[in-house]
Amino acid sequence: DLARSVMIGDAVSDAQAGLAAGAQAMLVLTGRGAGEAPGLARAGLAHVPVVADLAAALDAWLAAAPLNKTPPG
């Protein structure tokens, strides 16, 4: 279920790919992320959350709406 999935990456293109697939997206500041983060707004993706690293992305995802925690049924 892609609508309940998230693409976590370190590039604007990762966020674009996740959203194009129907998933949600997050950008991590590790790897290329710190340099790529300013490009989110230029790409019309200012709504994509930016987090410190993969652990922070997981924490944010788990704390998100209950929809993310509902097992497929």
Short mmCIF file of N, CA and C in Angstrom, two decimals:
data_model
loop_
_atom_site.label_atom_id
_atom_site.label_comp_id
_atom_site.label_asym_id
_atom_site.label_seq_id
_atom_site.Cartn_x
_atom_site.Cartn_y
_atom_site.Cartn_z
N ASP A 1 0.84 -1.17 0.00
CA ASP A 1 0.00 0.00 0.00
C ASP A 1 0.89 1.24 0.00
N LEU A 2 1.13 1.80 -1.16
CA LEU A 2 2.06 2.92 -1.29
C LEU A 2 1.60 4.17 -0.56
N ALA A 3 0.30 4.38 -0.43
CA ALA A 3 -0.19 5.56 0.27
C ALA A 3 0.22 5.55 1.74
N ARG A 4 0.49 4.38 2.28
CA ARG A 4 0.92 4.26 3.68
C ARG A 4 2.41 4.02 3.78
N SER A 5 3.12 4.20 2.69
CA SER A 5 4.56 3.99 2.65
C SER A 5 5.29 5.32 2.58
N VAL A 6 6.58 5.28 2.87
CA VAL A 6 7.39 6.50 2.80
C VAL A 6 8.69 6.19 2.08
N MET A 7 9.10 7.12 1.23
CA MET A 7 10.40 7.05 0.57
C MET A 7 11.32 7.99 1.34
N ILE A 8 12.37 7.44 1.91
CA ILE A 8 13.33 8.23 2.67
C ILE A 8 14.60 8.29 1.84
N GLY A 9 15.04 9.50 1.52
CA GLY A 9 16.23 9.64 0.70
C GLY A 9 17.01 10.89 1.03
N ASP A 10 18.13 11.05 0.31
CA ASP A 10 19.00 12.20 0.56
C ASP A 10 19.08 13.13 -0.65
N ALA A 11 18.11 13.02 -1.56
CA ALA A 11 18.12 13.86 -2.75
C ALA A 11 16.69 14.25 -3.12
N VAL A 12 16.58 15.41 -3.75
CA VAL A 12 15.28 15.87 -4.23
C VAL A 12 14.67 14.82 -5.15
N SER A 13 15.50 14.21 -5.97
CA SER A 13 14.99 13.19 -6.90
C SER A 13 14.41 11.98 -6.16
N ASP A 14 14.93 11.67 -4.98
CA ASP A 14 14.36 10.59 -4.16
C ASP A 14 12.94 10.95 -3.72
N ALA A 15 12.77 12.20 -3.26
CA ALA A 15 11.45 12.66 -2.84
C ALA A 15 10.49 12.66 -4.03
N GLN A 16 10.96 13.12 -5.17
CA GLN A 16 10.12 13.14 -6.37
C GLN A 16 9.70 11.73 -6.76
N ALA A 17 10.62 10.80 -6.68
CA ALA A 17 10.31 9.41 -7.05
C ALA A 17 9.28 8.81 -6.10
N GLY A 18 9.46 9.04 -4.81
CA GLY A 18 8.50 8.52 -3.84
C GLY A 18 7.12 9.08 -4.06
N LEU A 19 7.03 10.39 -4.25
CA LEU A 19 5.73 11.01 -4.47
C LEU A 19 5.11 10.56 -5.79
N ALA A 20 5.91 10.41 -6.82
CA ALA A 20 5.40 9.95 -8.12
C ALA A 20 4.84 8.53 -8.02
N ALA A 21 5.40 7.74 -7.12
CA ALA A 21 4.94 6.36 -6.94
C ALA A 21 3.69 6.29 -6.07
N GLY A 22 3.32 7.42 -5.45
CA GLY A 22 2.14 7.43 -4.60
C GLY A 22 2.45 7.28 -3.13
N ALA A 23 3.74 7.32 -2.79
CA ALA A 23 4.14 7.23 -1.38
C ALA A 23 4.34 8.64 -0.82
N GLN A 24 4.60 8.69 0.46
CA GLN A 24 5.01 9.94 1.09
C GLN A 24 6.53 10.01 0.98
N ALA A 25 7.11 11.15 1.32
CA ALA A 25 8.55 11.31 1.19
C ALA A 25 9.13 12.06 2.36
N MET A 26 10.40 11.76 2.66
CA MET A 26 11.18 12.49 3.66
C MET A 26 12.59 12.62 3.12
N LEU A 27 13.23 13.72 3.48
CA LEU A 27 14.62 13.95 3.09
C LEU A 27 15.49 13.92 4.34
N VAL A 28 16.57 13.14 4.31
CA VAL A 28 17.52 13.12 5.42
C VAL A 28 18.68 14.05 5.09
N LEU A 29 19.25 14.66 6.12
CA LEU A 29 20.35 15.60 5.91
C LEU A 29 21.70 14.93 5.79
N THR A 30 21.74 13.62 6.00
CA THR A 30 22.99 12.89 5.83
C THR A 30 23.24 12.65 4.35
N GLY A 31 24.42 12.18 4.01
CA GLY A 31 24.76 11.97 2.60
C GLY A 31 24.71 13.30 1.85
N ARG A 32 23.95 13.33 0.76
CA ARG A 32 23.81 14.55 -0.04
C ARG A 32 22.73 15.48 0.50
N GLY A 33 21.98 15.04 1.50
CA GLY A 33 20.79 15.74 1.95
C GLY A 33 20.97 17.19 2.34
N ALA A 34 22.05 17.52 3.04
CA ALA A 34 22.25 18.91 3.47
C ALA A 34 22.35 19.84 2.27
N GLY A 35 23.00 19.40 1.23
CA GLY A 35 23.11 20.21 0.03
C GLY A 35 21.85 20.21 -0.82
N GLU A 36 21.07 19.17 -0.70
CA GLU A 36 19.85 19.03 -1.50
C GLU A 36 18.64 19.70 -0.87
N ALA A 37 18.62 19.85 0.44
CA ALA A 37 17.44 20.37 1.14
C ALA A 37 16.93 21.69 0.58
N PRO A 38 17.79 22.67 0.26
CA PRO A 38 17.27 23.92 -0.29
C PRO A 38 16.54 23.73 -1.63
N GLY A 39 16.85 22.68 -2.33
CA GLY A 39 16.22 22.41 -3.61
C GLY A 39 14.79 21.92 -3.51
N LEU A 40 14.37 21.49 -2.32
CA LEU A 40 12.99 21.03 -2.17
C LEU A 40 12.00 22.13 -2.51
N ALA A 41 12.21 23.31 -1.97
CA ALA A 41 11.29 24.43 -2.23
C ALA A 41 11.30 24.80 -3.70
N ARG A 42 12.49 24.82 -4.31
CA ARG A 42 12.58 25.16 -5.74
C ARG A 42 11.84 24.15 -6.60
N ALA A 43 11.75 22.90 -6.12
CA ALA A 43 11.07 21.85 -6.87
C ALA A 43 9.59 21.77 -6.51
N GLY A 44 9.12 22.71 -5.68
CA GLY A 44 7.71 22.68 -5.28
C GLY A 44 7.42 21.64 -4.22
N LEU A 45 8.44 21.24 -3.49
CA LEU A 45 8.29 20.17 -2.50
C LEU A 45 8.58 20.65 -1.08
N ALA A 46 8.25 21.90 -0.80
CA ALA A 46 8.52 22.46 0.52
C ALA A 46 7.78 21.70 1.62
N HIS A 47 6.74 20.96 1.26
CA HIS A 47 5.97 20.20 2.25
C HIS A 47 6.66 18.91 2.69
N VAL A 48 7.71 18.51 1.99
CA VAL A 48 8.41 17.27 2.33
C VAL A 48 9.22 17.49 3.61
N PRO A 49 9.00 16.66 4.62
CA PRO A 49 9.74 16.81 5.87
C PRO A 49 11.23 16.57 5.68
N VAL A 50 12.04 17.36 6.38
CA VAL A 50 13.49 17.22 6.37
C VAL A 50 13.91 16.84 7.79
N VAL A 51 14.65 15.74 7.90
CA VAL A 51 15.05 15.24 9.21
C VAL A 51 16.56 15.01 9.23
N ALA A 52 17.12 14.89 10.42
CA ALA A 52 18.57 14.79 10.58
C ALA A 52 19.16 13.55 9.93
N ASP A 53 18.55 12.41 10.16
CA ASP A 53 19.13 11.15 9.69
C ASP A 53 18.04 10.07 9.62
N LEU A 54 18.44 8.87 9.29
CA LEU A 54 17.48 7.78 9.14
C LEU A 54 16.74 7.48 10.44
N ALA A 55 17.45 7.54 11.56
CA ALA A 55 16.79 7.29 12.85
C ALA A 55 15.71 8.34 13.12
N ALA A 56 16.00 9.59 12.80
CA ALA A 56 15.01 10.66 12.99
C ALA A 56 13.84 10.47 12.03
N ALA A 57 14.11 9.99 10.84
CA ALA A 57 13.03 9.73 9.88
C ALA A 57 12.11 8.64 10.42
N LEU A 58 12.68 7.60 10.97
CA LEU A 58 11.87 6.52 11.54
C LEU A 58 11.06 7.03 12.72
N ASP A 59 11.68 7.82 13.59
CA ASP A 59 10.95 8.39 14.73
C ASP A 59 9.78 9.23 14.24
N ALA A 60 10.02 10.07 13.24
CA ALA A 60 8.96 10.93 12.70
C ALA A 60 7.84 10.09 12.08
N TRP A 61 8.21 9.06 11.36
CA TRP A 61 7.23 8.21 10.70
C TRP A 61 6.36 7.47 11.72
N LEU A 62 7.00 6.95 12.76
CA LEU A 62 6.25 6.23 13.79
C LEU A 62 5.35 7.15 14.61
N ALA A 63 5.73 8.41 14.73
CA ALA A 63 4.93 9.37 15.48
C ALA A 63 3.82 9.99 14.64
N ALA A 64 3.81 9.71 13.35
CA ALA A 64 2.84 10.31 12.43
C ALA A 64 1.44 9.73 12.65
N ALA A 65 0.54 10.14 11.82
CA ALA A 65 -0.87 9.75 11.92
C ALA A 65 -1.05 8.26 12.13
N PRO A 66 -2.12 7.88 12.85
CA PRO A 66 -2.40 6.47 13.09
C PRO A 66 -2.50 5.64 11.81
N LEU A 67 -2.82 6.28 10.70
CA LEU A 67 -2.92 5.56 9.42
C LEU A 67 -1.64 4.78 9.14
N ASN A 68 -0.50 5.34 9.52
CA ASN A 68 0.78 4.70 9.27
C ASN A 68 0.98 3.45 10.11
N LYS A 69 0.25 3.32 11.21
CA LYS A 69 0.43 2.20 12.12
C LYS A 69 -0.61 1.12 11.94
N THR A 70 -1.60 1.37 11.14
CA THR A 70 -2.67 0.40 10.95
C THR A 70 -2.20 -0.74 10.06
N PRO A 71 -2.27 -1.97 10.53
CA PRO A 71 -1.84 -3.09 9.68
C PRO A 71 -2.78 -3.22 8.48
N PRO A 72 -2.21 -3.66 7.36
CA PRO A 72 -3.06 -3.85 6.18
C PRO A 72 -4.15 -4.88 6.49
N GLY A 73 -5.30 -4.68 5.93
CA GLY A 73 -6.35 -5.58 6.32
C GLY A 73 -7.18 -6.06 5.25
#
